[in-house]
Amino acid sequence: MPRSKKGKRGSGKPGSLRQEVLQLSAKASLKGVKNGLKGESGASDDELTSDILSHCSSASESTSVLEEGTGSEQVDEQTAHEETEDKLKQCIDNLMDKSAKTRLAALESLRQAFSSRVLTDFLRERRLTISDCMERSLKKGSGEEQAAAATVFTLLCIQLEGGDEAEEGLKMLRPILTTILIDNSASIAARQSDLIKSLTLLENVFMSSYPNKEGMLPMPKPGSPALHSAALQAWSLLVTLCPSSKLSLLLDFHLPKLQSCLQSSDVNYRIAVGETISLLVELGRDIDEDFEVEDSESLCECLKSLATDGNKHRAKNDRRKQRSIFREVLHYIENEDFTEEKIRFGVESVYIDSWMRRRIYDAFKEILESGVRHHLQFNPLLRDIFGLGAPLILDPTVKGQKISRFEKHHFNSAAFKARTKQRNKVRDKRADVM
C-alpha cells in the first residue's frame, strides 16, 4: 500500500493557482542581475529603495498586528503610509521611462519592496499597469531587464495571494515567458528566470547535460551549468505536484540519468542533482513502500565519494558545501531519515521535515530572500501552502514583550497538532489527475 507523504502535496485541481504560483517561484538565483543593477543605479535610486523599505516597515505592521497608540502616532503612521505609496507610484511610473537605466532601477526598487513587505491592497489596484510594464520589458528589454521583470512579476503573483488577478496576469505573460525559455539565442540570465512553462520545456533545457549514447557527459558551454541547475530545480518543484501515475514514469526515466550527472564538473549542478535525486526517491517511496533505486549500491558509493571529497583542485568552500549536502543525501538514501529544520518567525515556526517541503521553501526563499519570514508571517498564500492557517492577530501587549518558553512550547504544540491533522486529512486522497 502507498505510504503517506510528509507535508502537503498541494491542490488536486489541474491548473490550480497554487500550482501556478509555485511554478513562478521555481527559478534560479539572480545575483548577477542584481549586481548589474547596483552598478547602474545612482545614489538617488538607492535612497528611493531605502525610503520605500523603511516606510513599508513602519506602515505594514499596523495592518497585521493590533496596536494602541496616541493620536499623533496614528497621524505619523498615516503620513508614512502615504509617502510609501507615493514612492511606489513613482517607481511604477519609471517602468515606462525611455531610459533602460531608469527602468532597471525601478525594477530593483520594486523587487526589494515586494520581497520585504506585504502590499496586496495597493498592488491590486495597479496590477494591470504593472503587468503591462512587465510585458513591455520582457518583449523589448535587454536580457538583464527581462530577468529583472520576470522576478518582479513572480513577486507580484505572490503579493496577489494566488487569486484570480494573479491567474489573469500569468495567462497574459505565459506565452512571452515560454518563448524566452525555449529561445536558445536569448540571454542566459533571462532564460534562467522564466522557467515556468511545463515539465517538458524544463526537461528540454537540463537534459542536454545528460550523458550521450556512449555514456559520456557532454562538455558544458559557458553559463550552461547555472541554467541547467535552474531548470532542474524548477522541474523538481513541479514534480512535487504530479500525480502518482506521472511520477512513476518520471522516476523510471530520470533517476538513472541523474545518477550519471553526479560526475558533473560544476559543484552547484552536482548539488542540485543530488537534492533532486533525494526528492525523487522520497516521492517514489511515498507512492510505493517497496520502491528501490536501481543500482543503489553504485549510487551510494558515488554519494560517499562526494560526501568525503578532499580534492585539492576544488575550492575549499565548494568542498565544504558539497560534503555537507551529500552527507544528508546519503543518510536519507540509506536510512530514509531526513534532518528536520525549524524556521522561526515571530512566535510561530514552520517545520521543514521532508525534501519536498525543503524544495518548496527554498523556492520561496530564493525569490523573497530576507523577506521570506515576513511573508510566512503575514502572506495568506504562503501560510496556506505551508499549512499555517490565517495570519495571527496578536494582543497589543505581545509586541513589546518577550514570549515565555512555556508559551512558545504551547503554541508550537498546537501548530504541530494542526499540521498532523492536515496530513491525515489528505493521506491517500490524492487525485490522480493531470
XYZ file of C-alpha atoms in Angstrom:
434
model
C 0.000 0.000 0.000
C 1.275 3.521 -0.678
C 2.577 5.341 2.332
C 1.528 8.774 3.451
C 3.559 11.745 2.331
C 5.188 14.220 4.632
C 3.788 17.682 4.102
C 1.185 18.964 1.714
C 1.141 17.823 -1.868
C -0.962 20.811 -2.841
C -4.177 21.276 -4.672
C -5.504 18.308 -6.561
C -7.169 20.524 -9.150
C -5.405 20.676 -12.500
C -4.075 24.141 -13.250
C -4.791 25.433 -9.736
C -3.495 28.901 -8.851
C -1.392 27.442 -6.071
C 0.356 25.299 -8.655
C 0.834 28.263 -10.988
C 2.417 30.361 -8.218
C 4.753 27.510 -7.321
C 5.743 27.358 -10.980
C 6.552 31.055 -10.951
C 8.615 30.670 -7.772
C 10.767 27.930 -9.310
C 13.736 29.952 -10.516
C 17.486 30.282 -10.042
C 19.464 32.982 -8.228
C 19.727 36.344 -9.993
C 22.777 37.627 -8.139
C 24.457 38.563 -11.384
C 21.447 40.596 -12.428
C 21.279 42.320 -9.068
C 24.965 43.177 -9.180
C 24.424 44.771 -12.572
C 21.554 46.836 -11.259
C 23.593 48.053 -8.327
C 26.325 49.152 -10.652
C 23.996 51.239 -12.793
C 21.677 52.819 -10.254
C 22.802 56.106 -8.754
C 22.624 57.379 -5.184
C 19.118 58.718 -5.701
C 17.872 55.270 -6.722
C 19.437 53.689 -3.635
C 17.818 56.343 -1.452
C 14.458 55.690 -3.112
C 14.728 51.964 -2.402
C 15.797 52.627 1.179
C 12.914 55.014 1.733
C 10.394 52.545 0.354
C 11.640 49.760 2.604
C 11.757 51.942 5.721
C 8.281 53.351 5.186
C 6.871 49.937 4.305
C 8.326 48.639 7.546
C 6.559 51.239 9.642
C 3.290 51.157 7.722
C 2.680 47.454 7.208
C 2.926 46.387 10.845
C -0.322 48.148 11.690
C -2.273 46.051 9.199
C -1.186 42.773 10.760
C -0.767 43.394 14.492
C -3.223 45.319 16.646
C -1.541 48.310 18.242
C -2.597 51.033 20.640
C -1.152 54.471 20.255
C -1.738 58.171 20.628
C -3.408 60.313 18.029
C -0.032 61.725 16.937
C 1.314 58.207 16.350
C -1.671 57.417 14.134
C -1.085 60.602 12.139
C 2.608 59.737 11.698
C 1.654 56.252 10.598
C -0.793 57.598 8.033
C 1.813 60.032 6.742
C 4.383 57.252 6.395
C 1.832 55.108 4.567
C 1.061 57.896 2.103
C 4.747 58.581 1.495
C 5.348 54.906 0.838
C 2.564 54.771 -1.725
C 3.854 57.922 -3.422
C 7.325 56.436 -3.803
C 5.947 53.142 -5.100
C 3.789 55.033 -7.595
C 6.917 56.850 -8.787
C 8.697 53.535 -9.285
C 5.763 52.218 -11.311
C 5.816 55.377 -13.453
C 9.559 54.881 -14.009
C 8.873 51.447 -15.512
C 7.607 53.285 -18.592
C 10.640 55.568 -18.892
C 12.626 55.582 -22.151
C 15.894 55.102 -20.268
C 16.851 51.462 -19.679
C 18.869 52.549 -16.636
C 15.806 54.172 -15.070
C 13.641 51.122 -15.766
C 16.219 48.786 -14.241
C 16.497 50.958 -11.130
C 12.694 50.982 -10.803
C 12.530 47.192 -11.170
C 15.175 46.754 -8.469
C 13.324 49.117 -6.107
C 10.059 47.242 -6.662
C 11.823 43.890 -6.205
C 13.112 44.918 -2.807
C 9.796 46.427 -1.727
C 7.715 43.430 -2.893
C 10.014 40.893 -1.272
C 10.224 42.623 2.106
C 6.591 43.619 2.753
C 3.001 42.574 2.025
C 1.425 45.242 -0.218
C -1.573 43.345 -1.517
C -4.229 46.065 -1.349
C -2.003 48.669 -3.014
C -0.969 46.313 -5.816
C -4.461 45.017 -6.583
C -5.404 48.485 -7.829
C -2.318 48.697 -10.060
C -1.774 45.114 -11.162
C -2.786 45.743 -14.786
C -0.408 48.681 -15.116
C 2.470 46.684 -13.616
C 1.672 43.644 -15.755
C 1.665 45.785 -18.903
C 5.061 47.204 -17.938
C 6.427 43.707 -17.291
C 5.126 42.601 -20.695
C 6.894 45.503 -22.375
C 10.187 44.769 -20.578
C 10.001 41.068 -21.420
C 9.303 41.782 -25.091
C 11.705 44.642 -25.767
C 14.154 44.820 -22.872
C 17.709 43.528 -22.668
C 18.454 40.166 -21.072
C 19.150 41.928 -17.787
C 15.842 43.794 -17.900
C 13.950 40.627 -18.889
C 15.365 38.750 -15.907
C 14.512 41.603 -13.522
C 10.987 41.901 -14.938
C 10.397 38.141 -14.554
C 11.458 38.387 -10.904
C 9.160 41.335 -10.184
C 6.243 39.605 -11.897
C 6.828 36.493 -9.777
C 6.749 38.628 -6.639
C 3.589 40.354 -7.878
C 1.811 36.983 -8.144
C 2.895 36.114 -4.591
C 1.658 39.514 -3.374
C -1.729 38.908 -5.038
C -2.073 35.732 -2.918
C -2.613 33.462 -5.906
C -6.011 34.941 -6.674
C -7.848 35.499 -9.938
C -5.783 38.628 -10.605
C -2.562 36.611 -10.495
C -4.017 33.999 -12.833
C -5.067 36.681 -15.290
C -1.567 38.153 -15.346
C 0.024 34.741 -15.724
C -2.150 33.886 -18.721
C -1.143 37.162 -20.341
C 2.619 36.702 -19.879
C 2.907 32.914 -20.176
C 3.460 32.921 -23.992
C 6.238 35.511 -23.703
C 7.961 33.671 -20.860
C 7.729 30.398 -22.746
C 9.254 31.966 -25.858
C 12.207 33.252 -23.840
C 12.697 29.860 -22.195
C 12.918 27.904 -25.451
C 14.838 30.570 -27.384
C 18.476 29.455 -27.497
C 19.535 32.926 -28.615
C 18.029 34.589 -25.508
C 20.395 35.622 -22.726
C 21.268 33.073 -20.047
C 20.009 35.423 -17.310
C 16.611 35.854 -18.943
C 16.113 32.132 -19.670
C 17.184 31.289 -16.127
C 14.416 33.498 -14.741
C 11.498 32.277 -16.848
C 11.293 28.562 -16.079
C 7.536 28.251 -15.758
C 6.041 26.632 -18.805
C 5.917 22.914 -18.070
C 7.882 19.818 -17.145
C 8.565 19.095 -20.801
C 10.011 22.521 -21.506
C 12.227 22.298 -18.437
C 13.387 18.812 -19.355
C 14.420 20.083 -22.783
C 16.727 22.521 -21.002
C 18.534 20.356 -18.438
C 18.514 17.072 -20.377
C 21.262 18.488 -22.590
C 23.549 17.771 -19.621
C 22.638 14.064 -19.638
C 25.216 11.501 -20.831
C 25.312 10.673 -24.545
C 24.880 7.241 -26.118
C 28.462 6.351 -25.187
C 27.728 7.199 -21.552
C 29.943 10.301 -21.565
C 28.848 13.639 -20.125
C 28.906 16.462 -22.700
C 31.339 19.346 -22.324
C 29.326 22.206 -20.763
C 29.172 25.544 -22.540
C 29.956 28.728 -20.566
C 26.990 29.583 -18.332
C 25.088 26.394 -19.099
C 25.576 24.695 -15.670
C 23.745 27.574 -13.965
C 20.914 27.348 -16.484
C 20.726 23.566 -16.112
C 20.628 23.928 -12.312
C 17.789 26.460 -12.543
C 15.815 24.246 -14.900
C 16.356 21.148 -12.760
C 15.302 22.931 -9.562
C 12.195 24.322 -11.263
C 11.392 20.894 -12.663
C 11.795 19.206 -9.269
C 9.421 21.770 -7.740
C 6.743 20.969 -10.299
C 7.308 17.241 -9.814
C 6.012 17.581 -6.238
C 2.605 18.411 -7.747
C 2.485 15.446 -10.126
C 0.013 12.571 -9.700
C 1.314 9.092 -8.939
C 0.978 7.760 -12.493
C 3.127 10.553 -13.905
C 5.646 10.221 -11.076
C 6.326 6.577 -11.865
C 7.240 7.411 -15.464
C 9.481 10.290 -14.428
C 11.301 8.192 -11.845
C 11.999 5.351 -14.281
C 13.421 7.652 -16.906
C 15.286 10.359 -14.970
C 16.814 8.666 -11.925
C 19.438 6.643 -13.869
C 20.384 9.691 -15.956
C 20.681 11.940 -12.912
C 22.988 9.470 -11.200
C 25.427 9.928 -14.081
C 25.221 13.709 -13.706
C 26.694 13.450 -10.205
C 30.047 13.385 -12.019
C 29.459 16.884 -13.439
C 32.411 19.273 -13.227
C 30.210 22.048 -11.750
C 29.736 21.841 -7.978
C 26.415 23.699 -7.904
C 24.958 21.451 -10.576
C 26.168 18.363 -8.712
C 24.416 19.622 -5.589
C 21.190 20.360 -7.498
C 21.323 16.840 -8.952
C 21.897 15.271 -5.524
C 18.974 17.116 -3.961
C 16.733 16.198 -6.907
C 17.648 12.526 -6.566
C 16.702 12.625 -2.874
C 13.378 14.284 -3.701
C 12.568 11.726 -6.408
C 13.444 8.816 -4.112
C 11.247 10.325 -1.390
C 8.327 10.621 -3.812
C 8.951 7.095 -5.067
C 8.826 5.722 -1.532
C 5.647 7.672 -0.969
C 3.755 6.016 -3.818
C 5.276 2.571 -3.293
C 6.614 1.349 0.045
C 8.735 -1.248 -1.807
C 10.336 1.354 -4.081
C 14.058 0.770 -4.628
C 16.648 2.770 -6.505
C 18.125 0.994 -9.498
C 21.776 0.088 -8.823
C 21.562 1.562 -5.322
C 24.999 0.253 -4.350
C 26.663 2.224 -7.131
C 24.654 5.320 -6.202
C 25.640 5.096 -2.541
C 29.304 4.650 -3.430
C 29.162 7.765 -5.575
C 27.409 9.702 -2.810
C 30.015 8.568 -0.256
C 32.761 9.784 -2.542
C 31.134 13.216 -2.866
C 30.387 13.374 0.871
C 34.078 12.851 1.674
C 35.619 14.641 -1.304
C 39.014 16.091 -0.424
C 40.101 17.017 -3.945
C 42.506 19.937 -3.556
C 41.676 21.135 -7.052
C 38.251 22.207 -5.799
C 37.751 25.408 -3.811
C 37.638 24.900 -0.049
C 34.166 26.399 0.297
C 32.886 24.259 -2.579
C 34.232 21.113 -0.915
C 32.646 22.031 2.411
C 29.258 22.806 0.858
C 29.320 19.661 -1.252
C 30.263 17.384 1.651
C 27.502 18.823 3.850
C 24.752 18.362 1.261
C 25.797 14.898 0.154
C 26.073 13.638 3.724
C 22.374 14.488 4.063
C 21.547 12.888 0.722
C 23.454 9.712 1.548
C 21.883 9.500 5.007
C 18.401 9.719 3.501
C 19.030 7.214 0.700
C 20.473 4.666 3.131
C 18.297 5.220 6.214
C 15.188 7.071 4.960
C 15.914 9.703 7.582
C 15.570 13.439 6.941
C 17.117 16.046 9.240
C 14.224 18.283 10.247
C 14.721 22.041 10.139
C 12.712 24.547 12.141
C 12.163 28.020 10.640
C 11.071 30.566 13.237
C 9.258 33.818 12.509
C 7.585 35.918 15.179
C 6.044 33.497 17.688
C 5.456 30.840 15.038
C 7.524 28.153 13.344
C 7.346 26.134 10.155
C 8.882 22.663 10.047
C 10.897 21.570 7.019
C 10.643 17.818 7.529
C 10.985 16.399 4.012
C 12.857 17.022 0.777
C 9.583 18.143 -0.785
C 8.939 20.846 1.791
C 12.563 21.940 1.561
C 12.295 22.360 -2.228
C 9.131 24.451 -1.846
C 10.610 26.566 0.959
C 13.876 27.092 -0.926
C 11.936 28.274 -3.988
C 10.190 30.994 -1.999
C 13.378 31.836 -0.105
C 15.166 32.286 -3.430
C 12.665 34.845 -4.704
C 11.732 36.556 -1.415
C 15.249 36.452 0.057
C 15.378 38.038 3.537
C 11.650 38.838 3.340
C 10.594 35.180 3.392
C 9.943 35.185 7.158
C 7.799 38.305 6.904
C 5.714 36.691 4.162
C 5.407 33.465 6.174
C 4.006 35.563 8.992
C 1.571 37.731 7.021
C 1.075 36.468 3.445
C -2.044 34.242 3.210
C -0.696 32.409 0.147
C 2.482 31.178 1.842
C 0.601 30.400 5.025
C -1.830 28.247 3.062
C 0.956 26.397 1.243
C 2.738 25.589 4.496
C -0.447 24.812 6.429
C -0.128 27.709 8.887
C -3.717 28.944 8.757
C -4.793 32.577 8.729
C -2.286 35.254 9.857
C -2.270 35.650 13.630
C -3.680 38.748 15.288
C -1.644 39.264 18.436
C -2.568 41.070 21.608
C -1.168 44.648 21.563
C 0.997 43.937 24.595
C 2.699 40.969 22.929
C 4.757 43.080 20.556
C 6.774 44.689 23.328
C 7.131 41.612 25.498
C 9.304 38.552 25.283
C 7.341 35.345 24.817
C 7.927 32.868 27.634
C 9.323 29.418 26.928
C 6.077 27.827 28.111
C 4.010 29.974 25.730
C 6.299 29.103 22.812
C 6.041 25.410 23.670
C 2.246 25.621 23.887
C 1.994 27.435 20.549
C 4.373 25.058 18.771
C 2.493 22.056 20.147
C -0.754 23.441 18.770
C 0.910 24.076 15.410
C 2.262 20.521 15.342
C -1.198 19.095 16.040
C -2.708 21.201 13.275
C -0.001 20.078 10.859
C -0.538 16.417 11.727
C -4.292 16.796 11.313
C -3.803 18.324 7.869
C -1.527 15.464 6.805
C -4.028 12.863 7.912
C -6.754 14.688 6.048
C -5.004 14.398 2.690
C -3.495 10.950 3.275
C -4.273 8.538 0.458
C -6.714 11.043 -1.062
C -4.500 12.470 -3.770
C -6.328 12.879 -7.055
C -4.653 11.083 -9.923
C -5.401 13.782 -12.466
C -3.331 15.706 -14.955
